[in-house]
Tab-separated table of C-alpha atoms and ligand atoms in Angstrom:
chain	number	residue	atom	x	y	z
F	1	UNK	CA	1.357	17.710	-21.412
F	2	UNK	CA	1.932	17.094	-18.022
F	3	UNK	CA	4.829	18.181	-15.402
F	4	UNK	CA	6.092	16.473	-13.817
F	5	UNK	CA	5.194	15.589	-10.093
F	6	UNK	CA	8.092	16.279	-7.670
F	7	UNK	CA	7.784	14.304	-4.330
F	8	UNK	CA	10.587	17.168	-2.985
F	9	UNK	CA	12.516	18.921	-4.472
F	10	UNK	CA	14.623	23.388	-3.551
F	11	UNK	CA	11.986	26.155	-4.016
F	12	UNK	CA	13.886	28.686	-3.277
F	13	UNK	CA	12.619	32.485	-3.003
F	14	UNK	CA	10.510	33.521	-4.066
F	15	UNK	CA	12.280	37.226	-3.701
F	16	UNK	CA	15.486	36.096	-4.585
F	17	UNK	CA	17.499	36.760	-1.985
F	18	UNK	CA	19.160	33.429	-1.881
F	19	UNK	CA	21.519	34.842	-4.893
F	20	UNK	CA	21.431	38.488	-2.543
F	21	UNK	CA	23.706	36.323	-0.553
F	22	UNK	CA	25.342	34.452	-3.058
F	23	UNK	CA	26.190	38.089	-4.405
F	24	UNK	CA	27.482	39.661	-1.329
F	25	UNK	CA	30.465	36.755	-1.605
F	26	UNK	CA	30.717	37.656	-5.067
F	27	UNK	CA	31.531	40.720	-4.858
F	28	UNK	CA	33.705	40.857	-1.599
F	29	UNK	CA	35.616	37.635	-2.461
F	30	UNK	CA	34.323	35.247	0.417
F	31	UNK	CA	33.881	32.373	-1.700
F	32	UNK	CA	35.240	30.000	0.564
F	33	UNK	CA	36.530	29.433	3.145
F	34	UNK	CA	34.397	30.606	6.308
F	35	UNK	CA	32.599	34.287	5.683
F	36	UNK	CA	30.161	35.850	6.805
F	37	UNK	CA	27.478	33.780	5.930
F	38	UNK	CA	28.280	31.391	7.425
F	39	UNK	CA	28.537	32.160	11.349
F	40	UNK	CA	25.885	35.201	10.743
F	41	UNK	CA	23.288	31.684	9.401
F	42	UNK	CA	24.873	30.019	12.492
F	43	UNK	CA	24.107	32.612	14.802
F	44	UNK	CA	20.259	32.417	13.026
F	45	UNK	CA	19.541	29.721	13.616
F	46	UNK	CA	20.381	29.966	17.323
F	47	UNK	CA	18.142	33.323	17.162
F	48	UNK	CA	15.966	31.599	15.609
F	49	UNK	CA	15.551	27.846	17.384
F	50	UNK	CA	16.228	29.417	20.531
F	51	UNK	CA	19.275	26.725	20.815
F	52	UNK	CA	22.621	26.868	21.910
F	53	UNK	CA	25.644	26.996	19.620
F	54	UNK	CA	24.768	26.476	16.066
F	55	UNK	CA	28.392	24.942	13.817
F	56	UNK	CA	27.200	24.280	10.737
F	57	UNK	CA	28.620	21.499	8.364
F	58	UNK	CA	28.617	19.877	4.578
F	59	UNK	CA	25.398	17.587	5.537
F	60	UNK	CA	23.105	16.503	8.191
F	61	UNK	CA	25.232	13.665	8.249
F	62	UNK	CA	28.101	14.912	9.081
F	63	UNK	CA	25.891	16.835	12.028
F	64	UNK	CA	25.425	13.274	13.416
F	65	UNK	CA	28.841	12.600	13.283
F	66	UNK	CA	30.468	14.989	15.038
F	67	UNK	CA	27.054	14.890	18.190
F	68	UNK	CA	29.048	11.018	18.629
F	69	UNK	CA	31.674	12.772	17.874
F	70	UNK	CA	31.363	14.973	21.042
F	71	UNK	CA	29.610	12.863	23.235
F	72	UNK	CA	32.778	10.518	23.445
F	73	UNK	CA	31.663	7.664	20.940
F	74	UNK	CA	34.224	4.573	20.127
F	75	UNK	CA	34.785	1.945	19.272
F	76	UNK	CA	32.510	-0.922	20.965
F	77	UNK	CA	29.883	1.623	22.578
F	78	UNK	CA	26.436	0.848	21.768
F	79	UNK	CA	24.012	3.665	21.423
F	80	UNK	CA	20.617	3.354	20.927
F	81	UNK	CA	18.579	4.929	18.035
F	82	UNK	CA	15.154	4.554	15.915
F	83	UNK	CA	14.854	1.984	13.631
F	84	UNK	CA	12.099	3.665	11.020
F	85	UNK	CA	14.582	6.402	9.793
F	86	UNK	CA	16.453	7.469	7.083
F	87	UNK	CA	19.998	4.763	7.546
F	88	UNK	CA	21.752	8.334	7.386
F	89	UNK	CA	21.160	8.628	11.351
F	90	UNK	CA	23.088	5.414	11.717
F	91	UNK	CA	25.064	5.244	9.978
F	92	UNK	CA	27.949	7.409	11.536
F	93	UNK	CA	27.457	4.962	14.644
F	94	UNK	CA	29.462	2.280	12.949
F	95	UNK	CA	31.210	5.018	11.222
F	96	UNK	CA	33.731	5.008	14.869
F	97	UNK	CA	32.859	1.800	15.082
F	98	UNK	CA	30.396	1.962	18.584
F	99	UNK	CA	27.405	-0.983	17.800
F	100	UNK	CA	23.376	0.715	17.684
F	101	UNK	CA	20.767	-1.985	19.411
F	102	UNK	CA	17.380	-0.575	17.256
F	103	UNK	CA	14.635	0.583	18.998
F	104	UNK	CA	11.155	0.484	17.549
F	105	UNK	CA	8.616	2.506	16.874
F	106	UNK	CA	5.458	3.861	17.946
F	107	UNK	CA	2.005	4.242	16.590
F	108	UNK	CA	1.638	7.634	18.273
F	109	UNK	CA	3.535	9.864	16.347
F	110	UNK	CA	5.259	7.133	14.559
F	111	UNK	CA	8.653	7.765	16.143
F	112	UNK	CA	9.946	5.872	18.297
F	113	UNK	CA	8.173	4.432	21.391
F	114	UNK	CA	9.306	5.158	24.426
F	115	UNK	CA	7.903	1.922	26.669
F	116	UNK	CA	10.781	0.086	24.110
F	117	UNK	CA	13.859	2.897	25.151
F	118	UNK	CA	12.752	1.929	28.857
F	119	UNK	CA	12.924	-2.299	28.617
F	120	UNK	CA	16.297	-1.324	26.439
F	121	UNK	CA	17.753	-0.313	28.703
F	122	UNK	CA	15.945	-2.385	31.218
F	123	UNK	CA	18.009	-5.153	28.619
F	124	UNK	CA	21.721	-3.135	28.318
F	125	UNK	CA	21.103	-2.011	31.921
F	126	UNK	CA	20.828	-6.233	32.844
F	127	UNK	CA	24.098	-6.790	30.835
F	128	UNK	CA	26.218	-4.636	31.757
F	129	UNK	CA	25.426	-2.045	28.528
F	130	UNK	CA	24.417	0.518	28.850
F	131	UNK	CA	23.839	3.361	25.963
F	132	UNK	CA	26.820	6.177	25.052
F	133	UNK	CA	23.929	7.888	23.709
F	134	UNK	CA	20.168	7.698	21.966
F	135	UNK	CA	18.816	9.004	18.446
F	136	UNK	CA	15.492	9.953	18.529
F	137	UNK	CA	14.026	11.266	15.094
F	138	UNK	CA	12.112	13.494	14.613
F	139	UNK	CA	10.200	12.347	11.046
F	140	UNK	CA	8.526	13.435	8.033
F	141	UNK	CA	8.219	15.971	10.710
F	142	UNK	CA	6.206	14.979	12.992
F	143	UNK	CA	7.283	15.107	16.593
F	144	UNK	CA	8.169	12.237	18.917
F	145	UNK	CA	7.117	12.497	23.035
F	146	UNK	CA	10.615	14.107	22.574
F	147	UNK	CA	10.175	15.240	26.794
F	148	UNK	CA	9.661	11.317	27.645
F	149	UNK	CA	12.581	10.480	26.165
F	150	UNK	CA	14.072	13.555	27.005
F	151	UNK	CA	13.371	13.189	30.583
F	152	UNK	CA	13.896	8.188	30.316
F	153	UNK	CA	17.402	9.902	29.512
F	154	UNK	CA	18.210	11.768	31.957
F	155	UNK	CA	16.917	9.683	34.497
F	156	UNK	CA	19.879	6.402	32.432
F	157	UNK	CA	21.920	10.158	32.042
F	158	UNK	CA	23.039	8.831	29.355
F	159	UNK	CA	22.720	12.085	25.573
F	160	UNK	CA	19.658	12.606	24.339
F	161	UNK	CA	21.068	13.667	19.827
F	162	UNK	CA	17.835	15.058	18.644
F	163	UNK	CA	17.790	13.703	14.232
F	164	UNK	CA	15.850	16.602	13.456
F	165	UNK	CA	16.276	16.735	9.928
F	166	UNK	CA	12.753	15.929	8.643
F	167	UNK	CA	12.248	18.501	10.923
F	168	UNK	CA	12.714	22.113	10.819
F	169	UNK	CA	10.105	24.050	12.314
F	170	UNK	CA	7.911	21.623	13.855
F	171	UNK	CA	7.606	22.180	17.915
F	172	UNK	CA	6.436	20.707	20.983
F	173	UNK	CA	4.810	22.659	23.236
F	174	UNK	CA	6.387	25.573	21.344
F	175	UNK	CA	9.335	24.402	21.627
F	176	UNK	CA	11.325	23.513	18.649
F	177	UNK	CA	12.309	20.310	18.002
F	178	UNK	CA	16.250	20.049	17.659
F	179	UNK	CA	16.716	21.651	21.073
F	180	UNK	CA	15.202	19.416	23.920
F	181	UNK	CA	18.542	17.172	23.162
F	182	UNK	CA	21.920	17.960	24.463
F	183	UNK	CA	23.221	17.752	20.520
F	184	UNK	CA	19.982	18.275	17.574
F	185	UNK	CA	21.059	17.806	14.019
F	186	UNK	CA	19.206	19.434	10.817
F	187	UNK	CA	20.202	18.208	7.326
F	188	UNK	CA	20.037	21.439	4.421
F	189	UNK	CA	20.041	19.131	1.773
F	190	UNK	CA	18.119	19.830	-1.385
F	191	UNK	CA	14.185	17.235	-1.006
F	192	UNK	CA	14.451	18.645	2.497
F	193	UNK	CA	12.499	21.806	3.509
F	194	UNK	CA	14.351	24.049	3.243
F	195	UNK	CA	17.745	23.737	1.279
F	196	UNK	CA	21.195	25.179	1.284
F	197	UNK	CA	21.671	23.382	-2.235
F	198	UNK	CA	23.903	20.108	0.933
F	199	UNK	CA	24.837	21.494	4.323
F	200	UNK	CA	23.658	21.141	7.982
F	201	UNK	CA	23.925	21.521	10.888
F	202	UNK	CA	24.933	20.256	14.061
F	203	UNK	CA	22.657	22.906	17.278
F	204	UNK	CA	24.580	21.755	20.948
F	205	UNK	CA	23.000	22.693	23.903
F	206	UNK	CA	24.837	21.132	26.479
F	207	UNK	CA	26.086	23.855	29.566
F	208	UNK	CA	29.034	23.754	28.213
F	209	UNK	CA	27.655	24.425	24.554
F	210	UNK	CA	30.645	27.213	23.688
F	211	UNK	CA	33.364	24.839	24.073
F	212	UNK	CA	31.484	21.462	23.157
F	213	UNK	CA	30.696	23.385	19.581
F	214	UNK	CA	33.803	25.236	19.360
F	215	UNK	CA	35.630	21.479	19.745
F	216	UNK	CA	33.409	20.902	17.066
F	217	UNK	CA	34.392	23.203	14.536
F	218	UNK	CA	37.595	22.659	15.427
F	219	UNK	CA	36.727	18.657	13.962
F	220	UNK	CA	35.376	19.564	11.395
F	221	UNK	CA	38.548	21.758	10.278
F	222	UNK	CA	40.618	19.046	9.892
F	223	UNK	CA	41.703	18.979	13.128
F	224	UNK	CA	44.248	21.972	12.819
F	225	UNK	CA	46.669	22.821	15.767
F	226	UNK	CA	46.970	26.617	16.536
F	227	UNK	CA	50.969	27.002	15.319
F	228	UNK	CA	52.197	28.432	12.308
F	229	UNK	CA	52.902	25.070	10.473
F	230	UNK	CA	50.168	22.225	10.248
F	231	UNK	CA	50.710	20.539	13.737
F	232	UNK	CA	48.264	17.768	13.684
F	233	UNK	CA	47.454	15.785	18.017
F	234	UNK	CA	43.939	14.334	16.211
F	235	UNK	CA	42.670	12.544	12.909
F	236	UNK	CA	39.887	15.593	11.672
F	237	UNK	CA	36.896	16.280	8.937
F	238	UNK	CA	36.850	17.640	5.949
F	239	UNK	CA	32.537	18.839	6.521
F	240	UNK	CA	32.790	22.906	7.461
F	241	UNK	CA	29.832	24.179	5.000
F	242	UNK	CA	31.567	27.163	2.210
F	243	UNK	CA	30.620	30.619	2.383
F	244	UNK	CA	27.811	30.368	-1.101
F	245	UNK	CA	26.199	27.565	0.589
F	246	UNK	CA	25.132	29.154	3.971
F	247	UNK	CA	24.384	32.197	1.345
F	248	UNK	CA	21.946	29.927	-0.261
F	249	UNK	CA	20.390	28.545	3.192
F	250	UNK	CA	20.354	32.612	4.657
F	251	UNK	CA	17.327	33.080	1.631
F	252	UNK	CA	15.112	30.146	2.777
F	253	UNK	CA	15.307	30.729	6.684
F	254	UNK	CA	13.435	32.909	5.303
F	255	UNK	CA	11.091	31.951	4.131
F	256	UNK	CA	10.771	28.970	5.770
F	257	UNK	CA	7.630	30.101	7.527
F	258	UNK	CA	6.576	29.835	4.099
F	259	UNK	CA	7.396	27.161	2.606
F	260	UNK	CA	5.471	24.670	6.263
F	261	UNK	CA	2.245	27.076	5.571
F	262	UNK	CA	2.821	25.710	2.684
F	263	UNK	CA	2.929	21.816	3.603
F	264	UNK	CA	0.056	22.028	6.425
F	265	UNK	CA	-1.676	24.014	3.041
F	266	UNK	CA	-0.909	20.206	1.389
F	267	UNK	CA	-1.094	17.936	3.596
F	268	UNK	CA	-4.824	19.713	4.862
F	269	UNK	CA	-5.652	18.752	1.625
F	270	UNK	CA	-5.165	15.324	1.141
F	271	UNK	CA	-6.540	14.731	4.692
F	272	UNK	CA	-10.154	16.815	2.638
F	273	UNK	CA	-10.318	15.340	-0.181
F	274	UNK	CA	-8.749	11.306	-0.124
F	275	UNK	CA	-9.196	11.248	4.446
F	276	UNK	CA	-12.751	9.378	3.540
F	277	UNK	CA	-11.305	6.771	0.888
F	278	UNK	CA	-11.852	4.070	2.956
F	279	UNK	CA	-9.018	2.201	4.870
F	280	UNK	CA	-6.205	5.469	4.919
F	281	UNK	CA	-5.647	6.867	7.329
F	282	UNK	CA	-3.511	10.511	7.224
F	283	UNK	CA	0.039	10.833	9.371
F	284	UNK	CA	-1.259	11.010	12.665
F	285	UNK	CA	-0.610	15.380	14.615
F	286	UNK	CA	0.145	15.074	18.446
F	287	UNK	CA	-1.324	17.606	19.348
F	288	UNK	CA	1.086	18.539	22.341
F	289	UNK	CA	2.931	19.715	18.433
F	290	UNK	CA	2.829	22.384	15.661
F	291	UNK	CA	4.108	20.029	12.267
F	292	UNK	CA	6.887	21.239	9.763
F	293	UNK	CA	4.369	18.158	7.202
F	294	UNK	CA	7.314	17.922	5.283
F	295	UNK	CA	6.075	14.514	3.123
F	296	UNK	CA	2.599	14.150	3.745
F	297	UNK	CA	2.073	10.601	4.586
F	298	UNK	CA	-1.469	8.594	4.690
F	299	UNK	CA	-1.084	4.691	6.118
F	300	UNK	CA	-3.203	2.179	4.318
F	301	UNK	CA	-4.605	-0.783	6.214
F	302	UNK	CA	-4.776	-4.107	5.838
F	303	UNK	CA	-8.020	-3.851	4.237
F	304	UNK	CA	-7.405	-1.431	2.457
F	305	UNK	CA	-9.514	-2.715	-0.881
F	306	UNK	CA	-5.828	-0.974	-2.456
F	307	UNK	CA	-2.712	-2.056	-1.758
F	308	UNK	CA	0.715	0.569	-1.236
F	309	UNK	CA	2.224	-0.253	-4.414
F	310	UNK	CA	-0.878	-0.124	-6.793
F	311	UNK	CA	-1.513	2.645	-6.293
F	312	UNK	CA	2.177	4.368	-6.562
F	313	UNK	CA	1.805	2.537	-10.028
F	314	UNK	CA	-1.290	4.211	-10.690
F	315	UNK	CA	1.183	8.331	-8.967
F	316	UNK	CA	3.781	7.095	-10.693
F	317	UNK	CA	2.110	6.494	-14.714
F	318	UNK	CA	0.319	10.083	-14.244
F	319	UNK	CA	4.377	11.256	-13.780
F	320	UNK	CA	3.857	11.807	-10.241
F	321	UNK	CA	5.680	10.901	-7.460
F	322	UNK	CA	5.542	8.085	-4.529
F	323	UNK	CA	7.486	6.264	-1.901
F	324	UNK	CA	7.709	4.412	1.054
F	325	UNK	CA	7.935	5.050	4.407
F	326	UNK	CA	11.274	4.643	5.126
F	327	UNK	CA	12.311	1.017	5.688
F	328	UNK	CA	13.877	0.763	8.792
F	329	UNK	CA	17.598	0.319	10.296
F	330	UNK	CA	16.784	-2.882	11.313
F	331	UNK	CA	15.604	-4.367	8.129
F	332	UNK	CA	18.029	-3.478	6.312
F	333	UNK	CA	20.786	-6.186	5.447
F	334	UNK	CA	23.909	-3.812	6.078
F	335	UNK	CA	22.868	-3.447	10.081
F	336	UNK	CA	21.549	-7.238	9.840
F	337	UNK	CA	23.311	-8.413	12.790
F	338	UNK	CA	21.876	-5.717	15.241
F	339	UNK	CA	19.503	-5.971	17.835
F	340	UNK	CA	16.711	-4.764	17.393
F	341	UNK	CA	13.682	-3.780	20.934
F	342	UNK	CA	10.016	-4.294	19.944
F	343	UNK	CA	6.794	-4.248	22.586
F	344	UNK	CA	5.807	-6.492	19.732
F	345	UNK	CA	6.476	-9.617	20.608
F	346	UNK	CA	6.042	-11.823	17.347
F	347	UNK	CA	7.530	-10.171	14.602
F	348	UNK	CA	7.610	-12.499	11.919
F	349	UNK	CA	7.775	-11.570	7.987
F	350	UNK	CA	4.169	-9.613	7.091
F	351	UNK	CA	5.490	-9.797	3.251
F	352	UNK	CA	8.385	-11.846	1.869
F	353	UNK	CA	9.115	-9.674	-0.985
F	354	UNK	CA	9.577	-6.223	0.941
F	355	UNK	CA	11.091	-8.134	4.794
F	356	UNK	CA	8.483	-6.277	6.441
F	357	UNK	CA	7.839	-7.540	9.463
F	358	UNK	CA	5.174	-7.261	11.789
F	359	UNK	CA	7.226	-4.031	14.630
F	360	UNK	CA	5.005	-0.889	14.067
F	361	UNK	CA	8.204	0.730	12.242
F	362	UNK	CA	8.203	-2.982	9.635
F	363	UNK	CA	4.041	-2.712	10.229
F	364	UNK	CA	4.743	1.314	8.860
F	365	UNK	CA	7.501	0.770	5.748
F	366	UNK	CA	4.399	-1.239	4.606
F	367	UNK	CA	1.475	0.707	4.396
F	368	UNK	CA	2.871	4.079	4.725
F	369	UNK	CA	2.750	5.663	1.079
F	370	UNK	CA	4.717	9.490	1.008
F	371	UNK	CA	2.236	11.322	-1.287
F	372	UNK	CA	3.826	14.290	-2.987
F	373	UNK	CA	4.940	16.992	-1.207
F	374	UNK	CA	6.242	20.021	-3.087
F	375	UNK	CA	5.638	23.466	-2.930
F	376	UNK	CA	6.051	24.988	-5.638
F	377	UNK	CA	2.477	22.115	-7.041
F	378	UNK	CA	-0.623	24.224	-7.279
F	379	UNK	CA	-4.149	23.519	-6.306
F	380	UNK	CA	-4.000	21.388	-10.277
F	381	UNK	CA	-2.060	19.713	-9.191
F	382	UNK	CA	-3.147	18.757	-5.871
F	383	UNK	CA	-5.868	18.443	-7.237
F	384	UNK	CA	-4.714	15.529	-10.341
F	385	UNK	CA	-3.152	13.410	-8.013
F	386	UNK	CA	-6.955	13.090	-5.458
F	387	UNK	CA	-8.233	12.342	-8.432
F	388	UNK	CA	-5.559	9.603	-10.148
F	389	UNK	CA	-5.921	8.539	-6.241
F	390	UNK	CA	-9.891	7.773	-6.323
F	391	UNK	CA	-10.257	6.842	-9.220
F	392	UNK	CA	-8.340	3.556	-7.753
F	393	UNK	CA	-11.894	3.341	-4.966
P	401	PLP	C1	18.741	14.445	5.129
P	401	PLP	C2	18.650	13.330	6.110
P	401	PLP	C3	19.600	12.998	7.155
P	401	PLP	C4	20.950	13.514	6.291
P	401	PLP	O1	21.215	14.661	5.723
P	401	PLP	P1	22.265	15.100	5.250
P	401	PLP	O2	22.015	16.754	4.447
P	401	PLP	O3	20.799	14.593	3.742
P	401	PLP	O4	23.402	14.361	4.960
P	401	PLP	C5	20.237	12.291	8.910
P	401	PLP	N1	18.286	12.293	9.118
P	401	PLP	C6	17.646	12.015	8.495
P	401	PLP	C7	15.958	11.577	8.694
P	401	PLP	C8	17.289	12.775	7.204
P	401	PLP	O5	15.446	12.331	6.255
C-alpha cells in the first residue's frame, strides 16, 4: 500500500533531543508554569537570530496580538496588513477593534508590494488616518523586500511588525527575518518548519526592548500586579508557553538547520524534475535572501495546459497532500468591509467559484499550488509526486 504524503508534518530530531528536555522538566517537576526550558528557549532564539528580547507564548497568533498591544493599537486605529497571508496575521487587529487595510503583493517576492504600501500611506495621510502599524509577512519562507519596507515605515514613523511565522531561518542580506521590524513573530505550530507541538514567540527589537518585553510578559500572564493577593489594573491574557512545550521547541531548534537544508533540497528536486513543464514557474528566490523553503510552491500560468485544481485532484487520488496558496484577506467574507490597496487598477473577478480577482495576491491564489514539502519525504516519495505531476502534461 502506498503511504500518505503530507504537505508538512512534525519531524522530531533523530537524536531525541526533545525528549531529553521534557524528561528534565518531569524530573524537576517543572511541568508548569514556566521553568528552565521556557527561559532557555527564549535565550537560544535571541542568540540564534540576533533578536532583541524574545517572549515565548502559546501561539504565533498570540504573538501578533501582543505586538499590537505593545504598539498601543486600540479601537479605530488603522493597521496596514499584507493581504496574501494566513488569517492569523490579521485576526488580532480585529480583536483590538482596529481597522485593517489590506495591501497587495508583488510578483518579485509574492509579499507586500512596497509601491502599494507607499500608495496606501499617501491615501491615508490625505484623509488624516495615518496607520499605527504595518504588518509584513515572509510567506512560505520567501523574504519580503524588508529593507525597502522598513525604510518606508521609518520615513512615516510607523511601527513595523514582521510576521516571520513561516520564515524561521530565512535571512535577508545575511540578517534573520523577524529582526528587521520593531517586532517580529515566530510560530511553532505543528506544520511549521520546526514545532513545539504548538506555540509562538514575540521578538522585541526596539531600543526599549527590555521594558516592552516585560510589559508583554505581564499581559501574557493574566496582568497580575506585584501584590500578595490577585490584583489587576489591566485586562490580562493566558498566553504564556508551558515548560513542556518549550522543551520540545528547544530540541527542535537544534535541528533547524538540518530541516532547512532538507526543505531546500525538496524545492531543488521539484525545480529539477518539473522546471521544464510548460506553463510552470516556481516561487521566487530573491537574490538578497536565503530561503528556508518552508513550502515548495509553484505557479501555473494562464497558458498552462493543466489547471491547478486538476493537479491537486491527481495528487489527492495518489494520497498526496497539496493545497492552494493562501486565499488573500481582502477576498475573505469576514474582512469584506475593509479597504484594499493595489497597483492593479482593474480588480475584476477572474474566477466566480473561488472569488479570485486580478490583484497580484488574487492571481497567486488562483494559480498557485503548494506542493508536499514534508521533511520526512524520501527520494522515492519525491519521485512518486513528480511522476503524478508529469503524467498530466
Ligand atoms: C502559522 C501562522 C501564524 C500563526 O501561528 P500560530 O502559531 O498557528 O498561531 C501567523 N501567521 C502566519 C503567516 C502563519 O503561517
